[in-house]
PDB file of N, CA, C and O in Angstrom:
ATOM      1  N   THR A  23     -23.100  -3.207 -14.585  1.00 49.00           N
ATOM      2  CA  THR A  23     -21.724  -3.195 -13.850  1.00 49.00           C
ATOM      3  C   THR A  23     -22.156  -3.035 -12.596  1.00 49.00           C
ATOM      4  O   THR A  23     -23.046  -2.577 -12.275  1.00 49.00           O
ATOM      5  N   SER A  24     -21.338  -3.417 -11.595  1.00 63.00           N
ATOM      6  CA  SER A  24     -21.370  -3.306 -10.149  1.00 63.00           C
ATOM      7  C   SER A  24     -20.197  -2.813  -9.581  1.00 63.00           C
ATOM      8  O   SER A  24     -19.022  -2.849 -10.215  1.00 63.00           O
ATOM      9  N   SER A  25     -20.582  -2.064  -8.253  1.00 80.00           N
ATOM     10  CA  SER A  25     -19.250  -1.671  -7.563  1.00 80.00           C
ATOM     11  C   SER A  25     -19.396  -2.006  -6.566  1.00 80.00           C
ATOM     12  O   SER A  25     -20.372  -1.848  -5.710  1.00 80.00           O
ATOM     13  N   ILE A  26     -17.917  -2.200  -5.664  1.00 85.00           N
ATOM     14  CA  ILE A  26     -18.127  -2.051  -4.040  1.00 85.00           C
ATOM     15  C   ILE A  26     -17.120  -0.964  -3.396  1.00 85.00           C
ATOM     16  O   ILE A  26     -16.058  -0.764  -3.976  1.00 85.00           O
ATOM     17  N   LYS A  27     -17.896  -0.612  -2.392  1.00 87.00           N
ATOM     18  CA  LYS A  27     -17.258   0.148  -1.710  1.00 87.00           C
ATOM     19  C   LYS A  27     -16.296  -0.596  -0.602  1.00 87.00           C
ATOM     20  O   LYS A  27     -16.753  -1.104   0.267  1.00 87.00           O
ATOM     21  N   ILE A  28     -15.029  -0.500  -0.655  1.00 91.00           N
ATOM     22  CA  ILE A  28     -14.088  -0.874   0.335  1.00 91.00           C
ATOM     23  C   ILE A  28     -13.603   0.416   1.427  1.00 91.00           C
ATOM     24  O   ILE A  28     -13.246   1.238   0.895  1.00 91.00           O
ATOM     25  N   SER A  29     -14.073   0.158   2.666  1.00 95.00           N
ATOM     26  CA  SER A  29     -13.550   0.926   3.703  1.00 95.00           C
ATOM     27  C   SER A  29     -13.284   0.255   5.139  1.00 95.00           C
ATOM     28  O   SER A  29     -13.382  -1.156   5.103  1.00 95.00           O
ATOM     29  N   LYS A  30     -12.339   1.145   5.711  1.00 97.00           N
ATOM     30  CA  LYS A  30     -12.171   0.793   7.149  1.00 97.00           C
ATOM     31  C   LYS A  30     -11.180  -0.521   7.234  1.00 97.00           C
ATOM     32  O   LYS A  30     -11.648  -1.689   7.924  1.00 97.00           O
ATOM     33  N   ILE A  31     -10.012  -0.553   6.144  1.00 96.00           N
ATOM     34  CA  ILE A  31      -9.295  -1.512   6.379  1.00 96.00           C
ATOM     35  C   ILE A  31      -7.913  -1.385   6.967  1.00 96.00           C
ATOM     36  O   ILE A  31      -7.437  -0.347   6.703  1.00 96.00           O
ATOM     37  N   LYS A  32      -7.154  -2.104   7.871  1.00 97.00           N
ATOM     38  CA  LYS A  32      -5.914  -1.981   8.204  1.00 97.00           C
ATOM     39  C   LYS A  32      -4.932  -3.131   8.102  1.00 97.00           C
ATOM     40  O   LYS A  32      -5.537  -4.300   8.128  1.00 97.00           O
ATOM     41  N   TYR A  33      -3.950  -2.677   7.896  1.00 97.00           N
ATOM     42  CA  TYR A  33      -2.883  -3.674   7.456  1.00 97.00           C
ATOM     43  C   TYR A  33      -1.557  -3.162   8.735  1.00 97.00           C
ATOM     44  O   TYR A  33      -1.090  -2.017   8.580  1.00 97.00           O
ATOM     45  N   VAL A  34      -1.163  -3.889   9.468  1.00 98.00           N
ATOM     46  CA  VAL A  34      -0.675  -3.468  10.722  1.00 98.00           C
ATOM     47  C   VAL A  34       0.623  -4.789  10.852  1.00 98.00           C
ATOM     48  O   VAL A  34       0.205  -5.763  10.683  1.00 98.00           O
ATOM     49  N   ASN A  35       1.754  -4.201  11.093  1.00 98.00           N
ATOM     50  CA  ASN A  35       2.793  -5.143  11.590  1.00 98.00           C
ATOM     51  C   ASN A  35       3.155  -5.932  10.316  1.00 98.00           C
ATOM     52  O   ASN A  35       3.390  -7.377  10.426  1.00 98.00           O
ATOM     53  N   LEU A  36       3.400  -5.261   9.394  1.00 96.00           N
ATOM     54  CA  LEU A  36       3.700  -6.242   8.181  1.00 96.00           C
ATOM     55  C   LEU A  36       5.132  -5.978   7.663  1.00 96.00           C
ATOM     56  O   LEU A  36       5.562  -4.970   7.292  1.00 96.00           O
ATOM     57  N   HIS A  37       5.906  -7.122   7.654  1.00 97.00           N
ATOM     58  CA  HIS A  37       7.362  -6.895   7.387  1.00 97.00           C
ATOM     59  C   HIS A  37       7.886  -8.295   6.370  1.00 97.00           C
ATOM     60  O   HIS A  37       6.942  -9.283   6.478  1.00 97.00           O
ATOM     61  N   GLY A  38       8.448  -8.072   5.355  1.00 96.00           N
ATOM     62  CA  GLY A  38       8.603  -8.798   4.387  1.00 96.00           C
ATOM     63  C   GLY A  38       9.377  -8.306   3.091  1.00 96.00           C
ATOM     64  O   GLY A  38      10.294  -7.436   2.981  1.00 96.00           O
ATOM     65  N   THR A  39       9.705  -9.370   2.038  1.00 95.00           N
ATOM     66  CA  THR A  39      10.257  -9.207   0.950  1.00 95.00           C
ATOM     67  C   THR A  39       9.308  -9.180  -0.318  1.00 95.00           C
ATOM     68  O   THR A  39       8.029  -9.668  -0.196  1.00 95.00           O
ATOM     69  N   SER A  40       9.471  -8.385  -1.232  1.00 95.00           N
ATOM     70  CA  SER A  40       8.289  -8.345  -2.688  1.00 95.00           C
ATOM     71  C   SER A  40       9.443  -8.899  -3.773  1.00 95.00           C
ATOM     72  O   SER A  40      10.421  -8.761  -3.727  1.00 95.00           O
ATOM     73  N   SER A  41       8.826  -9.766  -4.575  1.00 93.00           N
ATOM     74  CA  SER A  41       9.473 -10.217  -5.999  1.00 93.00           C
ATOM     75  C   SER A  41       9.656  -9.084  -6.934  1.00 93.00           C
ATOM     76  O   SER A  41      10.081  -9.177  -7.892  1.00 93.00           O
ATOM     77  N   ARG A  42       8.838  -7.920  -6.759  1.00 92.00           N
ATOM     78  CA  ARG A  42       8.550  -6.985  -7.677  1.00 92.00           C
ATOM     79  C   ARG A  42       9.086  -5.646  -7.003  1.00 92.00           C
ATOM     80  O   ARG A  42       8.694  -5.498  -5.748  1.00 92.00           O
ATOM     81  N   ASP A  43       9.606  -4.841  -7.905  1.00 93.00           N
ATOM     82  CA  ASP A  43       9.949  -3.332  -7.228  1.00 93.00           C
ATOM     83  C   ASP A  43       8.382  -2.573  -6.721  1.00 93.00           C
ATOM     84  O   ASP A  43       8.839  -1.808  -5.830  1.00 93.00           O
ATOM     85  N   VAL A  44       7.307  -2.774  -7.431  1.00 96.00           N
ATOM     86  CA  VAL A  44       6.202  -2.135  -6.802  1.00 96.00           C
ATOM     87  C   VAL A  44       5.695  -3.102  -5.768  1.00 96.00           C
ATOM     88  O   VAL A  44       4.982  -3.912  -5.925  1.00 96.00           O
ATOM     89  N   ALA A  45       5.993  -3.065  -4.304  1.00 96.00           N
ATOM     90  CA  ALA A  45       5.554  -3.686  -3.535  1.00 96.00           C
ATOM     91  C   ALA A  45       4.222  -3.646  -3.118  1.00 96.00           C
ATOM     92  O   ALA A  45       3.495  -4.643  -2.161  1.00 96.00           O
ATOM     93  N   ILE A  46       3.693  -2.228  -2.942  1.00 96.00           N
ATOM     94  CA  ILE A  46       2.266  -2.213  -2.504  1.00 96.00           C
ATOM     95  C   ILE A  46       1.488  -1.259  -3.555  1.00 96.00           C
ATOM     96  O   ILE A  46       1.879  -0.258  -4.070  1.00 96.00           O
ATOM     97  N   THR A  47       0.502  -2.161  -3.836  1.00 95.00           N
ATOM     98  CA  THR A  47      -0.508  -1.541  -4.664  1.00 95.00           C
ATOM     99  C   THR A  47      -1.889  -1.233  -4.483  1.00 95.00           C
ATOM    100  O   THR A  47      -2.374  -2.528  -3.839  1.00 95.00           O
ATOM    101  N   LEU A  48      -2.218  -0.238  -4.069  1.00 93.00           N
ATOM    102  CA  LEU A  48      -3.598   0.349  -3.490  1.00 93.00           C
ATOM    103  C   LEU A  48      -4.365   0.915  -4.639  1.00 93.00           C
ATOM    104  O   LEU A  48      -4.199   2.191  -4.834  1.00 93.00           O
ATOM    105  N   ALA A  49      -5.515   0.379  -5.253  1.00 91.00           N
ATOM    106  CA  ALA A  49      -6.134   0.808  -6.585  1.00 91.00           C
ATOM    107  C   ALA A  49      -7.407   0.639  -6.387  1.00 91.00           C
ATOM    108  O   ALA A  49      -7.863  -0.565  -6.308  1.00 91.00           O
ATOM    109  N   SER A  50      -8.439   1.654  -6.810  1.00 89.00           N
ATOM    110  CA  SER A  50      -9.965   1.409  -7.309  1.00 89.00           C
ATOM    111  C   SER A  50     -10.270   2.115  -8.198  1.00 89.00           C
ATOM    112  O   SER A  50     -10.216   3.532  -8.243  1.00 89.00           O
ATOM    113  N   CYS A  51     -10.730   1.545  -9.611  1.00 85.00           N
ATOM    114  CA  CYS A  51     -10.955   2.168 -10.479  1.00 85.00           C
ATOM    115  C   CYS A  51     -12.447   3.030 -10.612  1.00 85.00           C
ATOM    116  O   CYS A  51     -12.490   4.250 -11.307  1.00 85.00           O
ATOM    117  N   SER A  52     -13.403   2.301  -9.962  1.00 87.00           N
ATOM    118  CA  SER A  52     -14.711   3.037  -9.930  1.00 87.00           C
ATOM    119  C   SER A  52     -14.906   3.805  -8.631  1.00 87.00           C
ATOM    120  O   SER A  52     -15.492   5.013  -8.600  1.00 87.00           O
ATOM    121  N   VAL A  53     -15.275   3.309  -7.581  1.00 91.00           N
ATOM    122  CA  VAL A  53     -15.556   3.811  -6.150  1.00 91.00           C
ATOM    123  C   VAL A  53     -14.044   3.768  -5.341  1.00 91.00           C
ATOM    124  O   VAL A  53     -13.625   3.012  -5.018  1.00 91.00           O
ATOM    125  N   ALA A  54     -14.385   4.988  -4.974  1.00 93.00           N
ATOM    126  CA  ALA A  54     -12.899   5.512  -4.026  1.00 93.00           C
ATOM    127  C   ALA A  54     -13.119   4.581  -2.772  1.00 93.00           C
ATOM    128  O   ALA A  54     -14.013   4.151  -2.097  1.00 93.00           O
ATOM    129  N   CYS A  55     -11.767   3.960  -2.263  1.00 93.00           N
ATOM    130  CA  CYS A  55     -11.745   3.212  -0.905  1.00 93.00           C
ATOM    131  C   CYS A  55     -11.155   4.279   0.122  1.00 93.00           C
ATOM    132  O   CYS A  55     -10.393   5.181  -0.178  1.00 93.00           O
ATOM    133  N   HIS A  56     -11.786   4.324   1.149  1.00 95.00           N
ATOM    134  CA  HIS A  56     -11.835   5.230   2.321  1.00 95.00           C
ATOM    135  C   HIS A  56     -11.274   4.680   3.698  1.00 95.00           C
ATOM    136  O   HIS A  56     -11.632   3.431   3.793  1.00 95.00           O
ATOM    137  N   ASP A  57     -10.851   5.172   4.352  1.00 97.00           N
ATOM    138  CA  ASP A  57     -10.158   4.461   5.835  1.00 97.00           C
ATOM    139  C   ASP A  57      -9.199   3.573   5.427  1.00 97.00           C
ATOM    140  O   ASP A  57      -9.597   2.579   6.548  1.00 97.00           O
ATOM    141  N   ILE A  58      -8.226   3.783   4.763  1.00 97.00           N
ATOM    142  CA  ILE A  58      -7.385   2.567   4.592  1.00 97.00           C
ATOM    143  C   ILE A  58      -6.092   3.034   5.507  1.00 97.00           C
ATOM    144  O   ILE A  58      -5.621   4.086   5.196  1.00 97.00           O
ATOM    145  N   VAL A  59      -5.788   1.972   6.393  1.00 98.00           N
ATOM    146  CA  VAL A  59      -4.783   2.410   7.378  1.00 98.00           C
ATOM    147  C   VAL A  59      -3.459   1.224   7.113  1.00 98.00           C
ATOM    148  O   VAL A  59      -3.882   0.105   7.082  1.00 98.00           O
ATOM    149  N   LEU A  60      -2.282   1.891   6.947  1.00 98.00           N
ATOM    150  CA  LEU A  60      -1.048   1.086   7.156  1.00 98.00           C
ATOM    151  C   LEU A  60      -0.502   1.499   8.204  1.00 98.00           C
ATOM    152  O   LEU A  60      -0.083   2.972   8.262  1.00 98.00           O
ATOM    153  N   ASN A  61      -0.120   0.647   8.894  1.00 98.00           N
ATOM    154  CA  ASN A  61       0.606   0.816  10.410  1.00 98.00           C
ATOM    155  C   ASN A  61       1.825   0.000  10.697  1.00 98.00           C
ATOM    156  O   ASN A  61       1.625  -1.226  10.497  1.00 98.00           O
ATOM    157  N   ASP A  62       3.399   0.314  10.697  1.00 98.00           N
ATOM    158  CA  ASP A  62       4.317  -0.183  10.688  1.00 98.00           C
ATOM    159  C   ASP A  62       4.417  -1.411   9.643  1.00 98.00           C
ATOM    160  O   ASP A  62       4.321  -2.816   9.945  1.00 98.00           O
ATOM    161  N   VAL A  63       4.430  -0.729   8.428  1.00 97.00           N
ATOM    162  CA  VAL A  63       4.678  -1.861   7.117  1.00 97.00           C
ATOM    163  C   VAL A  63       6.369  -1.575   6.778  1.00 97.00           C
ATOM    164  O   VAL A  63       6.498  -0.397   6.528  1.00 97.00           O
ATOM    165  N   ASN A  64       6.727  -2.817   6.723  1.00 97.00           N
ATOM    166  CA  ASN A  64       8.337  -2.467   5.981  1.00 97.00           C
ATOM    167  C   ASN A  64       8.587  -4.101   4.983  1.00 97.00           C
ATOM    168  O   ASN A  64       8.777  -4.566   5.566  1.00 97.00           O
ATOM    169  N   LEU A  65       8.526  -3.229   3.592  1.00 97.00           N
ATOM    170  CA  LEU A  65       8.702  -4.205   2.652  1.00 97.00           C
ATOM    171  C   LEU A  65      10.009  -3.953   1.823  1.00 97.00           C
ATOM    172  O   LEU A  65      10.087  -2.626   1.550  1.00 97.00           O
ATOM    173  N   THR A  66      10.750  -4.801   1.584  1.00 95.00           N
ATOM    174  CA  THR A  66      12.091  -4.682   0.524  1.00 95.00           C
ATOM    175  C   THR A  66      11.874  -5.733  -0.539  1.00 95.00           C
ATOM    176  O   THR A  66      10.780  -6.632  -0.634  1.00 95.00           O
ATOM    177  N   ILE A  67      12.742  -4.997  -1.251  1.00 93.00           N
ATOM    178  CA  ILE A  67      12.824  -6.136  -2.624  1.00 93.00           C
ATOM    179  C   ILE A  67      13.649  -7.398  -2.222  1.00 93.00           C
ATOM    180  O   ILE A  67      14.674  -7.019  -2.030  1.00 93.00           O
ATOM    181  N   ALA A  68      13.113  -8.199  -2.767  1.00 92.00           N
ATOM    182  CA  ALA A  68      14.288  -9.731  -2.784  1.00 92.00           C
ATOM    183  C   ALA A  68      15.247  -9.810  -3.826  1.00 92.00           C
ATOM    184  O   ALA A  68      14.462  -9.705  -4.817  1.00 92.00           O
ATOM    185  N   ASN A  69      16.353  -9.738  -3.590  1.00 89.00           N
ATOM    186  CA  ASN A  69      17.313  -9.842  -4.692  1.00 89.00           C
ATOM    187  C   ASN A  69      17.192  -8.753  -5.428  1.00 89.00           C
ATOM    188  O   ASN A  69      17.040  -8.842  -6.907  1.00 89.00           O
ATOM    189  N   PRO A  70      17.813  -7.551  -4.770  1.00 89.00           N
ATOM    190  CA  PRO A  70      17.413  -6.339  -5.316  1.00 89.00           C
ATOM    191  C   PRO A  70      18.803  -6.283  -6.581  1.00 89.00           C
ATOM    192  O   PRO A  70      19.800  -6.391  -6.404  1.00 89.00           O
ATOM    193  N   LYS A  71      18.569  -5.649  -7.444  1.00 89.00           N
ATOM    194  CA  LYS A  71      19.234  -5.272  -8.726  1.00 89.00           C
ATOM    195  C   LYS A  71      20.269  -3.788  -8.013  1.00 89.00           C
ATOM    196  O   LYS A  71      19.625  -3.366  -7.249  1.00 89.00           O
ATOM    197  N   PRO A  72      21.448  -3.585  -8.473  1.00 92.00           N
ATOM    198  CA  PRO A  72      22.094  -2.207  -7.896  1.00 92.00           C
ATOM    199  C   PRO A  72      21.098  -1.133  -8.229  1.00 92.00           C
ATOM    200  O   PRO A  72      20.607  -1.023  -9.256  1.00 92.00           O
ATOM    201  N   GLY A  73      20.839  -0.269  -7.367  1.00 89.00           N
ATOM    202  CA  GLY A  73      20.119   0.947  -7.564  1.00 89.00           C
ATOM    203  C   GLY A  73      18.617   0.503  -7.681  1.00 89.00           C
ATOM    204  O   GLY A  73      17.744   1.886  -7.335  1.00 89.00           O
ATOM    205  N   GLU A  74      18.298  -0.725  -7.449  1.00 90.00           N
ATOM    206  CA  GLU A  74      16.971  -0.794  -7.412  1.00 90.00           C
ATOM    207  C   GLU A  74      16.048  -0.490  -6.180  1.00 90.00           C
ATOM    208  O   GLU A  74      17.079  -0.629  -5.076  1.00 90.00           O
ATOM    209  N   THR A  75      15.029   0.244  -6.157  1.00 91.00           N
ATOM    210  CA  THR A  75      14.394   0.343  -4.977  1.00 91.00           C
ATOM    211  C   THR A  75      12.909   0.140  -4.619  1.00 91.00           C
ATOM    212  O   THR A  75      12.438  -0.120  -5.823  1.00 91.00           O
ATOM    213  N   VAL A  76      12.173  -0.274  -3.721  1.00 94.00           N
ATOM    214  CA  VAL A  76      11.028  -0.764  -3.410  1.00 94.00           C
ATOM    215  C   VAL A  76       9.837   0.600  -3.707  1.00 94.00           C
ATOM    216  O   VAL A  76      10.389   1.690  -3.142  1.00 94.00           O
ATOM    217  N   THR A  77       8.860   0.437  -4.248  1.00 96.00           N
ATOM    218  CA  THR A  77       7.932   1.521  -4.397  1.00 96.00           C
ATOM    219  C   THR A  77       6.606   1.042  -4.351  1.00 96.00           C
ATOM    220  O   THR A  77       6.306   0.081  -3.756  1.00 96.00           O
ATOM    221  N   SER A  78       5.479   2.071  -4.361  1.00 97.00           N
ATOM    222  CA  SER A  78       4.355   1.841  -4.191  1.00 97.00           C
ATOM    223  C   SER A  78       3.254   2.483  -5.315  1.00 97.00           C
ATOM    224  O   SER A  78       3.857   3.703  -5.832  1.00 97.00           O
ATOM    225  N   TYR A  79       2.280   1.855  -5.351  1.00 96.00           N
ATOM    226  CA  TYR A  79       1.180   2.688  -6.315  1.00 96.00           C
ATOM    227  C   TYR A  79       0.023   2.738  -5.743  1.00 96.00           C
ATOM    228  O   TYR A  79      -0.588   2.080  -4.995  1.00 96.00           O
ATOM    229  N   CYS A  80      -0.676   3.944  -5.885  1.00 94.00           N
ATOM    230  CA  CYS A  80      -2.276   4.574  -5.235  1.00 94.00           C
ATOM    231  C   CYS A  80      -2.998   5.066  -6.516  1.00 94.00           C
ATOM    232  O   CYS A  80      -2.659   5.539  -7.371  1.00 94.00           O
ATOM    233  N   LEU A  81      -4.217   4.711  -6.393  1.00 93.00           N
ATOM    234  CA  LEU A  81      -5.212   5.258  -7.480  1.00 93.00           C
ATOM    235  C   LEU A  81      -6.639   5.407  -6.539  1.00 93.00           C
ATOM    236  O   LEU A  81      -7.252   4.029  -6.482  1.00 93.00           O
ATOM    237  N   ASN A  82      -7.286   6.280  -6.060  1.00 93.00           N
ATOM    238  CA  ASN A  82      -8.500   6.650  -5.805  1.00 93.00           C
ATOM    239  C   ASN A  82      -8.624   5.726  -4.224  1.00 93.00           C
ATOM    240  O   ASN A  82      -9.665   5.244  -3.962  1.00 93.00           O
ATOM    241  N   VAL A  83      -7.476   6.233  -3.563  1.00 94.00           N
ATOM    242  CA  VAL A  83      -7.774   5.494  -2.179  1.00 94.00           C
ATOM    243  C   VAL A  83      -7.162   6.369  -1.102  1.00 94.00           C
ATOM    244  O   VAL A  83      -6.378   7.383  -1.462  1.00 94.00           O
ATOM    245  N   HIS A  84      -8.199   6.422  -0.064  1.00 96.00           N
ATOM    246  CA  HIS A  84      -7.531   7.544   1.001  1.00 96.00           C
ATOM    247  C   HIS A  84      -7.721   7.169   2.320  1.00 96.00           C
ATOM    248  O   HIS A  84      -8.304   5.818   2.701  1.00 96.00           O
ATOM    249  N   GLY A  85      -6.519   7.421   3.103  1.00 97.00           N
ATOM    250  CA  GLY A  85      -6.625   6.889   4.490  1.00 97.00           C
ATOM    251  C   GLY A  85      -5.091   7.409   5.025  1.00 97.00           C
ATOM    252  O   GLY A  85      -4.809   8.476   4.695  1.00 97.00           O
ATOM    253  N   LEU A  86      -4.695   6.673   6.027  1.00 97.00           N
ATOM    254  CA  LEU A  86      -3.396   7.164   6.944  1.00 97.00           C
ATOM    255  C   LEU A  86      -2.265   6.065   6.758  1.00 97.00           C
ATOM    256  O   LEU A  86      -2.628   4.814   6.701  1.00 97.00           O
ATOM    257  N   ALA A  87      -1.155   6.387   6.623  1.00 97.00           N
ATOM    258  CA  ALA A  87      -0.036   5.836   7.122  1.00 97.00           C
ATOM    259  C   ALA A  87       0.460   6.499   8.406  1.00 97.00           C
ATOM    260  O   ALA A  87       0.742   7.218   8.942  1.00 97.00           O
ATOM    261  N   GLN A  88       0.573   5.557   9.210  1.00 97.00           N
ATOM    262  CA  GLN A  88       0.981   5.286  11.034  1.00 97.00           C
ATOM    263  C   GLN A  88       2.126   4.712  11.128  1.00 97.00           C
ATOM    264  O   GLN A  88       2.670   3.608  10.635  1.00 97.00           O
ATOM    265  N   GLY A  89       3.272   5.421  11.912  1.00 96.00           N
ATOM    266  CA  GLY A  89       4.550   4.599  12.103  1.00 96.00           C
ATOM    267  C   GLY A  89       5.443   4.601  10.870  1.00 96.00           C
ATOM    268  O   GLY A  89       5.660   5.407  10.232  1.00 96.00           O
ATOM    269  N   VAL A  90       6.390   3.332  10.631  1.00 95.00           N
ATOM    270  CA  VAL A  90       7.166   3.318   9.834  1.00 95.00           C
ATOM    271  C   VAL A  90       6.293   2.840   8.861  1.00 95.00           C
ATOM    272  O   VAL A  90       6.006   1.579   8.795  1.00 95.00           O
ATOM    273  N   VAL A  91       6.155   3.133   7.374  1.00 97.00           N
ATOM    274  CA  VAL A  91       5.529   2.647   6.495  1.00 97.00           C
ATOM    275  C   VAL A  91       6.579   2.908   5.284  1.00 97.00           C
ATOM    276  O   VAL A  91       7.118   3.771   4.733  1.00 97.00           O
ATOM    277  N   ASN A  92       7.255   1.520   4.940  1.00 96.00           N
ATOM    278  CA  ASN A  92       8.136   1.475   3.929  1.00 96.00           C
ATOM    279  C   ASN A  92       8.008   0.279   2.610  1.00 96.00           C
ATOM    280  O   ASN A  92       7.632  -0.596   2.932  1.00 96.00           O
ATOM    281  N   PRO A  93       7.389   0.914   1.595  1.00 96.00           N
ATOM    282  CA  PRO A  93       7.949   1.926   0.454  1.00 96.00           C
ATOM    283  C   PRO A  93       6.842   3.194   0.929  1.00 96.00           C
ATOM    284  O   PRO A  93       5.590   2.873   1.717  1.00 96.00           O
ATOM    285  N   PRO A  94       7.129   4.461   1.101  1.00 96.00           N
ATOM    286  CA  PRO A  94       5.945   5.460   1.351  1.00 96.00           C
ATOM    287  C   PRO A  94       5.027   5.149   0.346  1.00 96.00           C
ATOM    288  O   PRO A  94       4.745   4.897  -0.585  1.00 96.00           O
ATOM    289  N   VAL A  95       3.610   5.437   1.068  1.00 95.00           N
ATOM    290  CA  VAL A  95       2.141   5.466   0.009  1.00 95.00           C
ATOM    291  C   VAL A  95       1.989   6.897  -0.198  1.00 95.00           C
ATOM    292  O   VAL A  95       1.273   7.413   0.836  1.00 95.00           O
ATOM    293  N   PRO A  96       1.902   7.240  -1.460  1.00 92.00           N
ATOM    294  CA  PRO A  96       1.511   8.732  -1.418  1.00 92.00           C
ATOM    295  C   PRO A  96       0.210   9.185  -1.235  1.00 92.00           C
ATOM    296  O   PRO A  96      -0.097  10.067  -0.627  1.00 92.00           O
ATOM    297  N   CYS A  97      -0.765   8.105  -1.445  1.00 92.00           N
ATOM    298  CA  CYS A  97      -1.782   8.405  -1.241  1.00 92.00           C
ATOM    299  C   CYS A  97      -2.508   8.345   0.270  1.00 92.00           C
ATOM    300  O   CYS A  97      -3.697   8.895   0.499  1.00 92.00           O
ATOM    301  N   LEU A  98      -1.905   8.073   1.311  1.00 93.00           N
ATOM    302  CA  LEU A  98      -1.968   7.838   2.496  1.00 93.00           C
ATOM    303  C   LEU A  98      -1.374   8.881   3.067  1.00 93.00           C
ATOM    304  O   LEU A  98       0.093   9.112   3.128  1.00 93.00           O
ATOM    305  N   SER A  99      -1.779   9.874   4.098  1.00 81.00           N
ATOM    306  CA  SER A  99      -1.030  10.890   4.751  1.00 81.00           C
ATOM    307  C   SER A  99      -0.808  10.602   6.532  1.00 81.00           C
ATOM    308  O   SER A  99      -1.171   9.759   6.591  1.00 81.00           O
TER     309      SER A  99
END
């Protein structure tokens, strides 16, 4: 098996809609990702059902959330 370390990735000024309620997925099963930055990200659900909100999912990822980040990403401080 092999693993790839991902680091120093920036997502900046992203605005739009997601077809799913989990709009942001940041996950690594084997090697942790470091220095991931989300800056000014605002995603909503396209055609939401009543009470439906956009969410995110994180696994083994470390970095920063800067400015407005919607949905909030719990693994990024």
